[in-house]
Structure formats: C-alpha cells, structure tokens
Tab-separated table of C-alpha atoms in Angstrom:
chain	number	residue	atom	x	y	z
A	1	UNK	CA	0.160	0.008	0.104
A	2	UNK	CA	1.308	4.286	-0.556
A	3	UNK	CA	2.045	5.241	2.948
A	4	UNK	CA	1.329	8.337	2.929
A	5	UNK	CA	3.709	11.277	3.686
A	6	UNK	CA	7.050	8.713	2.803
A	7	UNK	CA	8.878	12.414	3.043
A	8	UNK	CA	8.317	13.206	6.303
A	9	UNK	CA	10.222	9.573	7.489
A	10	UNK	CA	13.475	11.054	4.971
A	11	UNK	CA	13.880	13.433	7.768
A	12	UNK	CA	13.114	11.159	10.835
A	13	UNK	CA	15.520	9.529	10.107
A	14	UNK	CA	17.878	12.449	9.551
A	15	UNK	CA	17.432	13.824	13.069
A	16	UNK	CA	18.286	10.174	14.304
A	17	UNK	CA	21.910	10.532	12.853
A	18	UNK	CA	22.455	13.765	14.283
A	19	UNK	CA	21.789	12.424	17.723
A	20	UNK	CA	23.482	9.029	17.265
A	21	UNK	CA	25.747	9.723	19.490
A	22	UNK	CA	23.704	10.535	22.396
A	23	UNK	CA	22.067	7.462	21.182
A	24	UNK	CA	25.282	5.479	20.877
A	25	UNK	CA	26.192	6.356	23.897
A	26	UNK	CA	22.849	5.289	25.559
A	27	UNK	CA	22.686	1.881	24.101
A	28	UNK	CA	26.332	1.167	24.895
A	29	UNK	CA	25.427	0.827	28.983
A	30	UNK	CA	22.695	-1.939	27.556
A	31	UNK	CA	24.381	-4.391	26.716
A	32	UNK	CA	26.086	-7.926	28.106
A	33	UNK	CA	28.123	-10.231	28.144
A	34	UNK	CA	30.212	-11.118	25.566
A	35	UNK	CA	27.167	-9.800	22.748
A	36	UNK	CA	28.769	-7.529	20.008
A	37	UNK	CA	26.992	-4.594	19.843
A	38	UNK	CA	26.801	-4.819	16.149
A	39	UNK	CA	23.385	-5.987	16.612
A	40	UNK	CA	22.432	-2.050	17.122
A	41	UNK	CA	23.270	-2.040	13.589
A	42	UNK	CA	21.961	-4.555	11.869
A	43	UNK	CA	24.820	-6.650	11.604
A	44	UNK	CA	23.085	-9.821	13.306
A	45	UNK	CA	23.936	-13.926	11.651
A	46	UNK	CA	21.929	-14.986	8.736
A	47	UNK	CA	19.294	-16.782	8.851
A	48	UNK	CA	19.978	-20.613	7.406
A	49	UNK	CA	18.758	-21.733	4.195
A	50	UNK	CA	15.405	-22.953	5.364
A	51	UNK	CA	15.101	-22.133	8.004
A	52	UNK	CA	11.322	-20.400	9.007
A	53	UNK	CA	11.236	-17.300	11.659
A	54	UNK	CA	8.460	-15.407	13.905
A	55	UNK	CA	10.177	-12.592	14.926
A	56	UNK	CA	7.690	-10.589	18.817
A	57	UNK	CA	10.292	-7.204	19.802
A	58	UNK	CA	9.467	-6.651	23.431
A	59	UNK	CA	11.165	-3.632	24.666
A	60	UNK	CA	11.997	-4.327	28.039
A	61	UNK	CA	11.493	-7.125	30.849
A	62	UNK	CA	8.248	-5.653	31.588
A	63	UNK	CA	6.872	-5.876	28.070
A	64	UNK	CA	8.319	-9.931	27.881
A	65	UNK	CA	7.010	-10.559	31.239
A	66	UNK	CA	3.361	-9.416	29.733
A	67	UNK	CA	3.718	-11.177	26.699
A	68	UNK	CA	4.759	-14.829	27.844
A	69	UNK	CA	1.498	-16.323	27.159
A	70	UNK	CA	2.462	-15.372	23.532
A	71	UNK	CA	5.775	-16.849	23.328
A	72	UNK	CA	4.790	-19.755	24.786
A	73	UNK	CA	1.483	-20.124	22.209
A	74	UNK	CA	3.513	-18.822	19.295
A	75	UNK	CA	5.721	-21.902	20.070
A	76	UNK	CA	3.634	-24.653	19.886
A	77	UNK	CA	1.746	-23.093	17.795
A	78	UNK	CA	4.369	-23.453	15.185
A	79	UNK	CA	7.138	-26.112	16.331
A	80	UNK	CA	8.951	-25.501	13.126
A	81	UNK	CA	9.482	-22.596	12.780
A	82	UNK	CA	12.114	-20.131	15.101
A	83	UNK	CA	11.325	-17.413	17.329
A	84	UNK	CA	13.139	-14.724	18.215
A	85	UNK	CA	12.102	-11.730	20.365
A	86	UNK	CA	14.310	-9.028	20.700
A	87	UNK	CA	14.644	-6.008	23.648
A	88	UNK	CA	15.545	-3.193	23.806
A	89	UNK	CA	16.949	-3.321	26.625
A	90	UNK	CA	19.585	-6.209	28.072
A	91	UNK	CA	16.930	-6.421	31.556
A	92	UNK	CA	14.408	-7.676	28.643
A	93	UNK	CA	17.443	-9.783	27.125
A	94	UNK	CA	18.159	-11.026	30.352
A	95	UNK	CA	14.344	-12.138	31.129
A	96	UNK	CA	14.649	-13.931	27.846
A	97	UNK	CA	17.192	-16.299	27.714
A	98	UNK	CA	15.631	-17.066	31.282
A	99	UNK	CA	13.134	-18.191	29.071
A	100	UNK	CA	14.689	-19.886	25.834
A	101	UNK	CA	16.393	-22.071	28.775
A	102	UNK	CA	12.764	-23.194	30.492
A	103	UNK	CA	11.576	-24.371	27.241
A	104	UNK	CA	15.241	-25.865	26.033
A	105	UNK	CA	15.560	-27.608	29.193
A	106	UNK	CA	10.841	-28.468	28.701
A	107	UNK	CA	11.859	-29.666	25.329
A	108	UNK	CA	8.473	-28.527	23.688
A	109	UNK	CA	7.133	-25.929	20.957
A	110	UNK	CA	9.857	-24.151	18.721
A	111	UNK	CA	13.508	-22.985	19.704
A	112	UNK	CA	13.688	-19.408	21.653
A	113	UNK	CA	16.554	-16.862	21.280
A	114	UNK	CA	17.764	-13.636	21.363
A	115	UNK	CA	18.376	-10.923	19.744
A	116	UNK	CA	18.950	-6.628	20.790
A	117	UNK	CA	16.758	-4.560	18.396
A	118	UNK	CA	18.702	-2.859	16.005
A	119	UNK	CA	18.685	1.292	16.531
A	120	UNK	CA	16.012	2.715	13.413
A	121	UNK	CA	18.301	4.065	11.236
A	122	UNK	CA	17.131	3.002	7.944
A	123	UNK	CA	20.462	0.795	7.222
A	124	UNK	CA	20.223	-0.945	10.724
A	125	UNK	CA	16.654	-1.063	9.940
A	126	UNK	CA	16.966	-3.068	6.519
A	127	UNK	CA	20.307	-4.799	6.966
A	128	UNK	CA	17.888	-6.897	10.345
A	129	UNK	CA	15.840	-7.005	8.558
A	130	UNK	CA	16.917	-9.465	5.434
A	131	UNK	CA	19.165	-11.442	7.762
A	132	UNK	CA	16.785	-12.250	9.775
A	133	UNK	CA	14.019	-12.990	7.444
A	134	UNK	CA	11.024	-13.823	9.093
A	135	UNK	CA	7.121	-15.025	7.631
A	136	UNK	CA	6.044	-12.295	10.559
A	137	UNK	CA	6.862	-9.453	12.898
A	138	UNK	CA	5.033	-8.809	16.157
A	139	UNK	CA	5.286	-5.468	17.504
A	140	UNK	CA	4.356	-6.131	21.384
A	141	UNK	CA	2.077	-2.714	22.842
A	142	UNK	CA	3.444	0.473	22.724
A	143	UNK	CA	6.969	-0.471	20.326
A	144	UNK	CA	7.016	1.875	17.083
A	145	UNK	CA	9.627	2.052	14.350
A	146	UNK	CA	8.915	4.559	11.969
A	147	UNK	CA	12.363	3.084	9.208
A	148	UNK	CA	11.260	-0.580	11.206
A	149	UNK	CA	8.557	-1.392	9.697
A	150	UNK	CA	9.006	0.016	6.280
A	151	UNK	CA	12.140	-2.005	6.527
A	152	UNK	CA	9.488	-5.206	7.474
A	153	UNK	CA	6.542	-4.256	4.438
A	154	UNK	CA	10.099	-2.959	1.791
A	155	UNK	CA	10.557	-6.815	2.613
A	156	UNK	CA	7.027	-8.646	2.218
A	157	UNK	CA	7.139	-9.648	6.046
A	158	UNK	CA	3.295	-8.740	7.824
A	159	UNK	CA	3.403	-6.131	10.553
A	160	UNK	CA	1.311	-7.059	13.494
A	161	UNK	CA	1.070	-3.938	16.341
A	162	UNK	CA	-1.023	-7.089	18.687
A	163	UNK	CA	-1.658	-6.509	22.162
A	164	UNK	CA	-1.667	-2.659	21.072
A	165	UNK	CA	-1.879	-0.122	23.888
A	166	UNK	CA	-1.607	3.963	23.792
A	167	UNK	CA	-2.052	6.358	26.598
A	168	UNK	CA	-2.491	9.320	26.701
A	169	UNK	CA	0.371	10.248	27.337
A	170	UNK	CA	2.415	8.477	24.474
A	171	UNK	CA	-1.193	9.821	22.364
A	172	UNK	CA	-0.579	12.980	23.574
A	173	UNK	CA	3.627	12.573	22.718
A	174	UNK	CA	2.470	10.976	19.507
A	175	UNK	CA	0.398	13.446	18.711
A	176	UNK	CA	2.661	16.028	18.450
A	177	UNK	CA	4.398	14.010	15.590
A	178	UNK	CA	1.531	12.678	13.986
A	179	UNK	CA	2.443	12.449	9.863
A	180	UNK	CA	4.916	10.431	11.024
A	181	UNK	CA	2.894	7.694	13.261
A	182	UNK	CA	-0.244	7.799	11.057
A	183	UNK	CA	3.261	7.331	7.865
A	184	UNK	CA	4.774	4.426	10.382
A	185	UNK	CA	1.473	2.934	10.841
A	186	UNK	CA	0.932	2.826	7.291
A	187	UNK	CA	2.776	-1.166	7.344
A	188	UNK	CA	0.996	-1.695	9.675
A	189	UNK	CA	-1.640	-5.153	8.925
A	190	UNK	CA	-3.241	-5.386	12.280
A	191	UNK	CA	-3.468	-3.857	14.968
A	192	UNK	CA	-4.739	-6.107	17.720
A	193	UNK	CA	-5.902	-3.372	20.794
A	194	UNK	CA	-6.164	-4.222	24.102
A	195	UNK	CA	-9.525	-1.505	25.060
A	196	UNK	CA	-11.696	1.034	22.382
A	197	UNK	CA	-9.463	3.314	24.292
A	198	UNK	CA	-6.860	2.538	23.144
A	199	UNK	CA	-7.750	1.972	19.421
A	200	UNK	CA	-9.280	5.333	19.016
A	201	UNK	CA	-6.448	6.203	20.787
A	202	UNK	CA	-4.475	4.322	16.984
A	203	UNK	CA	-6.402	5.494	14.771
A	204	UNK	CA	-6.612	9.337	15.940
A	205	UNK	CA	-2.676	9.061	15.102
A	206	UNK	CA	-3.965	7.417	10.999
A	207	UNK	CA	-4.753	2.947	12.008
A	208	UNK	CA	-7.054	1.996	8.998
A	209	UNK	CA	-10.163	0.664	10.838
A	210	UNK	CA	-10.189	-1.877	8.370
A	211	UNK	CA	-7.356	-3.286	9.709
A	212	UNK	CA	-7.511	-3.049	14.226
A	213	UNK	CA	-9.430	-4.367	16.435
A	214	UNK	CA	-10.536	-5.004	20.161
A	215	UNK	CA	-9.184	-7.818	20.678
A	216	UNK	CA	-8.778	-7.189	24.550
A	217	UNK	CA	-5.892	-7.916	27.008
A	218	UNK	CA	-3.438	-10.306	26.817
A	219	UNK	CA	-1.831	-10.029	30.080
A	220	UNK	CA	-5.383	-11.658	31.395
A	221	UNK	CA	-4.475	-15.180	29.578
A	222	UNK	CA	-1.341	-14.670	32.288
A	223	UNK	CA	0.878	-17.894	32.373
A	224	UNK	CA	0.956	-19.082	36.579
A	225	UNK	CA	1.967	-22.498	35.968
A	226	UNK	CA	2.057	-25.837	38.017
A	227	UNK	CA	6.052	-24.934	38.821
A	228	UNK	CA	5.686	-20.748	39.636
A	229	UNK	CA	2.794	-22.389	41.884
A	230	UNK	CA	4.554	-24.579	43.622
A	231	UNK	CA	8.267	-22.581	43.928
A	232	UNK	CA	4.636	-20.181	45.567
A	233	UNK	CA	4.865	-23.026	47.942
A	234	UNK	CA	7.727	-24.138	48.308
A	235	UNK	CA	8.591	-20.668	49.833
A	236	UNK	CA	5.927	-19.685	52.003
A	237	UNK	CA	6.461	-23.376	53.294
A	238	UNK	CA	10.472	-21.880	54.265
A	239	UNK	CA	8.345	-18.835	55.725
A	240	UNK	CA	6.031	-20.603	57.931
A	241	UNK	CA	2.800	-18.295	59.615
A	242	UNK	CA	4.239	-15.320	60.342
A	243	UNK	CA	3.386	-11.840	58.522
A	244	UNK	CA	3.703	-11.491	54.889
A	245	UNK	CA	3.764	-8.840	51.995
A	246	UNK	CA	5.405	-8.300	49.236
A	247	UNK	CA	6.609	-5.241	47.198
A	248	UNK	CA	7.592	-6.083	43.425
A	249	UNK	CA	8.751	-4.206	40.605
A	250	UNK	CA	9.913	-0.753	42.708
A	251	UNK	CA	11.197	2.824	41.821
A	252	UNK	CA	13.223	5.433	43.704
A	253	UNK	CA	11.340	7.525	45.552
A	254	UNK	CA	8.599	4.454	46.498
A	255	UNK	CA	11.007	2.027	48.057
A	256	UNK	CA	10.950	5.173	51.087
A	257	UNK	CA	7.755	4.148	51.159
A	258	UNK	CA	7.559	0.770	50.894
A	259	UNK	CA	10.433	0.922	54.021
A	260	UNK	CA	8.775	3.579	56.508
A	261	UNK	CA	5.229	1.469	56.259
A	262	UNK	CA	6.832	-1.424	56.815
A	263	UNK	CA	8.202	-0.023	59.707
A	264	UNK	CA	4.855	1.228	60.886
A	265	UNK	CA	3.632	-2.336	60.650
A	266	UNK	CA	6.535	-3.887	62.027
A	267	UNK	CA	5.083	-2.027	65.252
A	268	UNK	CA	1.811	-3.455	65.741
A	269	UNK	CA	3.436	-6.862	64.547
A	270	UNK	CA	7.224	-7.327	65.007
A	271	UNK	CA	7.464	-10.240	63.163
A	272	UNK	CA	5.539	-8.967	59.435
A	273	UNK	CA	8.234	-10.078	57.243
A	274	UNK	CA	8.328	-6.901	53.509
A	275	UNK	CA	9.897	-9.295	50.561
A	276	UNK	CA	10.788	-5.967	48.179
A	277	UNK	CA	11.580	-6.807	44.368
A	278	UNK	CA	13.063	-3.408	42.805
A	279	UNK	CA	12.257	-3.450	39.278
A	280	UNK	CA	15.787	-2.260	37.847
A	281	UNK	CA	18.941	-5.264	39.041
A	282	UNK	CA	20.663	-1.868	38.993
A	283	UNK	CA	19.185	0.067	41.742
A	284	UNK	CA	19.825	-3.715	44.058
A	285	UNK	CA	22.354	-2.265	46.495
A	286	UNK	CA	20.883	1.161	46.555
A	287	UNK	CA	17.669	-0.550	47.993
A	288	UNK	CA	19.720	-3.286	50.461
A	289	UNK	CA	21.379	0.045	51.930
A	290	UNK	CA	18.096	1.930	51.820
A	291	UNK	CA	17.144	-1.068	54.461
A	292	UNK	CA	19.106	-1.319	56.308
A	293	UNK	CA	19.463	2.967	56.822
A	294	UNK	CA	15.930	2.665	57.588
A	295	UNK	CA	17.085	0.001	60.408
A	296	UNK	CA	15.530	-2.563	59.016
A	297	UNK	CA	17.255	-6.635	59.217
A	298	UNK	CA	18.128	-7.649	56.077
A	299	UNK	CA	18.328	-10.392	53.980
A	300	UNK	CA	19.314	-10.975	50.140
A	301	UNK	CA	18.039	-14.550	47.672
A	302	UNK	CA	21.392	-13.654	45.285
A	303	UNK	CA	23.078	-14.232	47.729
A	304	UNK	CA	20.994	-17.579	49.073
A	305	UNK	CA	20.451	-16.187	53.165
A	306	UNK	CA	18.146	-16.923	54.471
A	307	UNK	CA	15.458	-14.224	56.204
A	308	UNK	CA	14.928	-15.788	60.304
A	309	UNK	CA	12.975	-14.867	62.755
A	310	UNK	CA	14.829	-11.623	63.358
A	311	UNK	CA	14.425	-10.930	60.142
A	312	UNK	CA	12.044	-7.266	58.264
A	313	UNK	CA	12.987	-7.693	54.832
A	314	UNK	CA	13.824	-10.069	52.489
A	315	UNK	CA	15.011	-8.354	49.298
A	316	UNK	CA	14.291	-10.738	46.058
A	317	UNK	CA	17.326	-9.110	44.292
A	318	UNK	CA	17.073	-11.776	41.600
A	319	UNK	CA	15.779	-12.133	37.333
A	320	UNK	CA	12.719	-13.478	36.776
A	321	UNK	CA	11.456	-14.491	40.304
A	322	UNK	CA	9.040	-11.868	41.242
A	323	UNK	CA	5.255	-14.073	39.866
A	324	UNK	CA	6.598	-17.117	42.870
A	325	UNK	CA	7.862	-14.323	44.856
A	326	UNK	CA	4.145	-13.299	44.145
A	327	UNK	CA	2.161	-16.685	45.113
A	328	UNK	CA	4.547	-16.989	48.941
A	329	UNK	CA	2.490	-13.703	50.630
A	330	UNK	CA	-0.557	-12.639	51.877
A	331	UNK	CA	-0.643	-9.142	50.853
A	332	UNK	CA	0.810	-7.562	47.241
A	333	UNK	CA	1.590	-4.401	46.387
A	334	UNK	CA	2.587	-3.574	43.069
A	335	UNK	CA	5.034	-1.187	43.190
A	336	UNK	CA	6.275	1.683	40.065
A	337	UNK	CA	2.491	2.928	41.272
A	338	UNK	CA	2.698	5.886	44.280
A	339	UNK	CA	5.491	7.383	42.132
A	340	UNK	CA	4.972	8.899	38.196
A	341	UNK	CA	5.635	5.207	36.491
A	342	UNK	CA	2.204	4.701	35.383
A	343	UNK	CA	2.045	1.781	37.349
A	344	UNK	CA	3.185	-2.113	36.405
A	345	UNK	CA	0.999	-5.613	36.586
A	346	UNK	CA	-1.555	-5.723	39.046
A	347	UNK	CA	-2.882	-9.359	37.525
A	348	UNK	CA	0.265	-11.103	38.687
A	349	UNK	CA	-1.082	-11.345	42.354
A	350	UNK	CA	-4.679	-11.393	41.423
A	351	UNK	CA	-4.137	-14.684	39.655
A	352	UNK	CA	-2.334	-15.604	41.639
A	353	UNK	CA	-4.914	-15.145	44.826
A	354	UNK	CA	-2.880	-13.396	46.156
A	355	UNK	CA	-4.266	-9.513	46.936
A	356	UNK	CA	-3.905	-6.445	45.698
A	357	UNK	CA	-3.256	-2.902	46.588
A	358	UNK	CA	-1.444	-0.387	44.515
A	359	UNK	CA	-0.860	3.904	44.219
A	360	UNK	CA	-2.898	5.894	42.668
A	361	UNK	CA	-0.144	6.443	39.150
A	362	UNK	CA	-1.877	3.480	36.704
A	363	UNK	CA	-2.161	5.329	34.044
A	364	UNK	CA	-0.561	2.171	31.474
A	365	UNK	CA	-3.103	-0.549	33.792
A	366	UNK	CA	-5.780	1.483	33.825
A	367	UNK	CA	-8.141	-0.238	32.255
A	368	UNK	CA	-7.145	-3.424	34.524
A	369	UNK	CA	-7.389	-1.165	37.878
A	370	UNK	CA	-10.349	-0.292	36.228
A	371	UNK	CA	-12.038	-3.608	35.768
A	372	UNK	CA	-10.521	-4.950	38.860
A	373	UNK	CA	-11.850	-1.442	41.050
A	374	UNK	CA	-15.868	-2.750	39.725
A	375	UNK	CA	-15.014	-6.417	41.366
A	376	UNK	CA	-13.672	-4.556	44.646
A	377	UNK	CA	-10.678	-7.180	44.300
A	378	UNK	CA	-8.180	-3.868	44.129
A	379	UNK	CA	-6.847	-1.445	47.678
A	380	UNK	CA	-5.866	1.764	46.594
A	381	UNK	CA	-3.610	4.114	48.733
A	382	UNK	CA	-1.345	7.660	48.125
A	383	UNK	CA	1.032	7.207	50.584
A	384	UNK	CA	3.803	5.284	53.521
A	385	UNK	CA	0.955	6.387	56.056
A	386	UNK	CA	-2.182	5.347	54.523
A	387	UNK	CA	0.268	2.347	52.756
A	388	UNK	CA	0.598	1.445	56.570
A	389	UNK	CA	-3.200	1.788	57.655
A	390	UNK	CA	-4.663	-0.990	54.485
A	391	UNK	CA	-1.770	-3.752	55.854
A	392	UNK	CA	-2.798	-3.644	59.051
A	393	UNK	CA	-5.552	-3.196	58.352
A	394	UNK	CA	-5.989	-6.463	56.196
A	395	UNK	CA	-3.523	-8.341	58.029
A	396	UNK	CA	-6.126	-8.254	61.320
A	397	UNK	CA	-9.349	-9.178	58.855
A	398	UNK	CA	-8.545	-12.632	57.433
A	399	UNK	CA	-12.024	-12.287	56.058
A	400	UNK	CA	-11.334	-9.034	53.689
A	401	UNK	CA	-7.900	-10.714	52.541
A	402	UNK	CA	-10.184	-13.547	51.262
A	403	UNK	CA	-12.447	-11.433	49.386
A	404	UNK	CA	-9.922	-10.018	47.993
A	405	UNK	CA	-8.118	-12.456	46.343
A	406	UNK	CA	-11.513	-14.279	45.367
A	407	UNK	CA	-12.575	-10.813	43.082
A	408	UNK	CA	-9.053	-10.476	41.976
A	409	UNK	CA	-8.605	-13.957	40.789
A	410	UNK	CA	-12.326	-14.194	39.581
A	411	UNK	CA	-11.274	-10.920	37.661
A	412	UNK	CA	-8.195	-12.600	35.541
A	413	UNK	CA	-10.712	-15.705	34.672
A	414	UNK	CA	-13.589	-12.711	33.305
A	415	UNK	CA	-11.140	-11.766	31.313
A	416	UNK	CA	-9.560	-14.129	29.163
A	417	UNK	CA	-9.125	-15.341	26.141
A	418	UNK	CA	-7.555	-12.170	24.411
A	419	UNK	CA	-4.057	-14.655	23.221
A	420	UNK	CA	-7.358	-17.129	21.330
A	421	UNK	CA	-7.934	-14.245	19.487
A	422	UNK	CA	-4.371	-12.876	18.842
A	423	UNK	CA	-3.926	-16.286	17.744
A	424	UNK	CA	-6.206	-17.108	14.850
A	425	UNK	CA	-5.453	-14.243	12.787
A	426	UNK	CA	-1.727	-14.144	13.452
A	427	UNK	CA	-2.400	-17.404	12.223
A	428	UNK	CA	-3.294	-16.111	9.038
A	429	UNK	CA	-0.904	-13.602	8.823
A	430	UNK	CA	1.321	-16.042	8.501
A	431	UNK	CA	-0.546	-18.423	5.873
A	432	UNK	CA	-1.288	-15.520	3.413
A	433	UNK	CA	2.412	-14.379	3.818
C-alpha cells in the first residue's frame, strides 16, 4: 500500500543521524557480557537456508513478562519455526534468555532465541530484516519504530501490533508527530488493541479502521504454571505463619515509602516480613542500603541468605522470580504506582490469589485497574501512611483478604480470551505470507 507522508520518515532519519552520538552512548550501556554491539546496527547472523522464523519485539523486562503467554503459544502453534524475541534493554534480554533455557529444558515447541533490536536507522533496519527473514513481525504494545516497520513492509513481511496500547500521555506525544506516526502505521497489517480507548487513540494517529480489532488485553491470559505455584508453596512453607507481604517492581522514591510503611507495620506486628523486589537490577545494592538506613535487618535472595525470625526485609534481588514471590505472600503491593511511573502488572498477584494493593499512578494499567475496582479486587493507597493503614487492616482481617483474593482471581478468569483471538489472526497472516 502507498504510505502517506513518505517525506516525514526521511526527516526522521536525518534527525536520528544527527543524534547518533547521544543514541549510541546510551545504547553502549545496555548490553550483555559477550554480546556484540554490532547487533544494534542490524549485523546479526543470517538465517539458515530453509529456516523459518517468527519475530516478536518487546521493549524490556515488563513487556517480555506480559508477552510470556504469547511466547509460549507461538512456540506451540509453530514448532517448526524458530522464535526470535528482540528487546531494547539488557534486563529484557536476560528475561528472554531465562524463558529460552526453560523451554529448552522442557523440550517443548519452537526454539526461542534473542537479539537486541537494531537502532532505527534506515540501513540498520534493512539489514536486520534482510538477515532475519521473518515470516511475521510482531510488535508488542507501544513499540512503533518507523524505519523497522517500513523495512518489514518493503521486504514483504507482514507486521502485527499486538496488545496494542497507547496511554493518554504517549498518545499526546505521538500526536505531535502525527504525519510520522500515520506513515509508520500504514505499514502495519493488523493492530490488536487491548481496549476501545486504545483503538480510538491509534485511529486518531492514522491507523486504518479496517485493520484494527479490539481483542482485549493479553495480560489477562497470564501464565501461572504449576511450576510457579510449587515454588510459591515451597517458599511459603519455609517462611512459616508470620505475616508476609511483597512490594514488587518498586522505583526510586517508592522504596522509601514502602520501607516507612513496613516500619509502622512492625510496630504492631513485629514478626512481619517484607519481600522487596526493585524493578531494575542496577538498584539492588542501593535498595539494600536503604533497608539498612531504615534500621531493618536484611536477607538477600541472590546470596542464598534466608530470612530468620528477626529478619525484617527479604530482598528479591534476582531476575524472573517475582511471580513466585507474589504467590508466597499474604498481600502484594504492585509498584510504579506511588511515583509517576504508571504502574505495573496488577494481574500477576491477582492470578495467584494474592490480594492486591496499589498506588494512584496507574495510567499504564487503567483498564485493568478499572475492572479490578468494579469487582472489589483492588485496594488503593496514596502514600506510606495509607499503605501502612491498609496493611494493618488487612492483616487483622482474614475474611477481607479472602474476598480480595477471590475477586482478583474472578477478574482474571472473566477476561481471558485475548490470546486465542490474537493467535487466530496471526495464523492467517502467516498463512497469507
């Protein structure tokens, strides 16, 4: 199809080249040991003769985790393909590698491998697509890279944007670049929006209505495997009957509030344990120092330290274990919500039957939050004091915790189905190719 405003992508590319030193400096830090930085320029090993590939791009660790049901389903649906997952960040790459090792150990479905996504320079985008030769390109949520999308279209690779979401803030930013976004979206064969509001925002940026479908959020199809539940049960057994709560995916400015709430909680319940899981690995040591500054005794999971009866905080400073840690707790606070981040996945603890608390900053999960509010499955707090008050209330009321847990599980169950609807269209795109 003819792309509208083809000139805007040339201007966009010129701006990227002007900013190349700054872009490269930032990317230089986002790397894994032993992985060549030339991947960022599209210089990956070429596909083997007769090799068939599906490509899924996720921005970082949160998107990889949210896409896990899709990754598993793609591997099972197309076992003869290899599944390449790209990320922008090193933490996302580490999560993909964990998934790949787990799949290899189970011996089920397609091979999963990882590359870093190329920088969106025209040459890098073209090289990457030419060497990967995917049958289908799937972009997860809000990842819209104009030159990559155009390179796929030029190579005859159908592009799908799945679990498509645009927060009001992201939409306002993209709207300032509407001609560029309209040109980029003209290369998308299908957009699977997660809500009517998200679809409407995409349409206002120029996405074609006939190629847009509201399928619901893939996050509701969260995978809570027996393995995860078994790990949770073993953890809970070792932790004993003491009050345990998790603060997951926390950010700077939020850890301090969580720790202050825990200090208050322990004034009433001195054996209460906080399992604290910062969002980003590079902050693990800093958060450990914050715990000590707050006068709280600490055990670190990465060092195989186990919390004793007098331990106040168990630092979850490992990757890929948050879901199991949620399942081992009596209550779960989901971070990124007491600071202006936009929240993280409220459904992870809910799917495991752990009552959910959150702060007010939920712009990235507003549709999920609204469904949970309507079902009475969400407790919202605004600061350390209200968090402490709600923790005390819920630890004192087993029936209230049970009602929250059942309501959360019901929300997840009632909204499943987006994965099946998404796979049906992706299968048609692969067959059409």
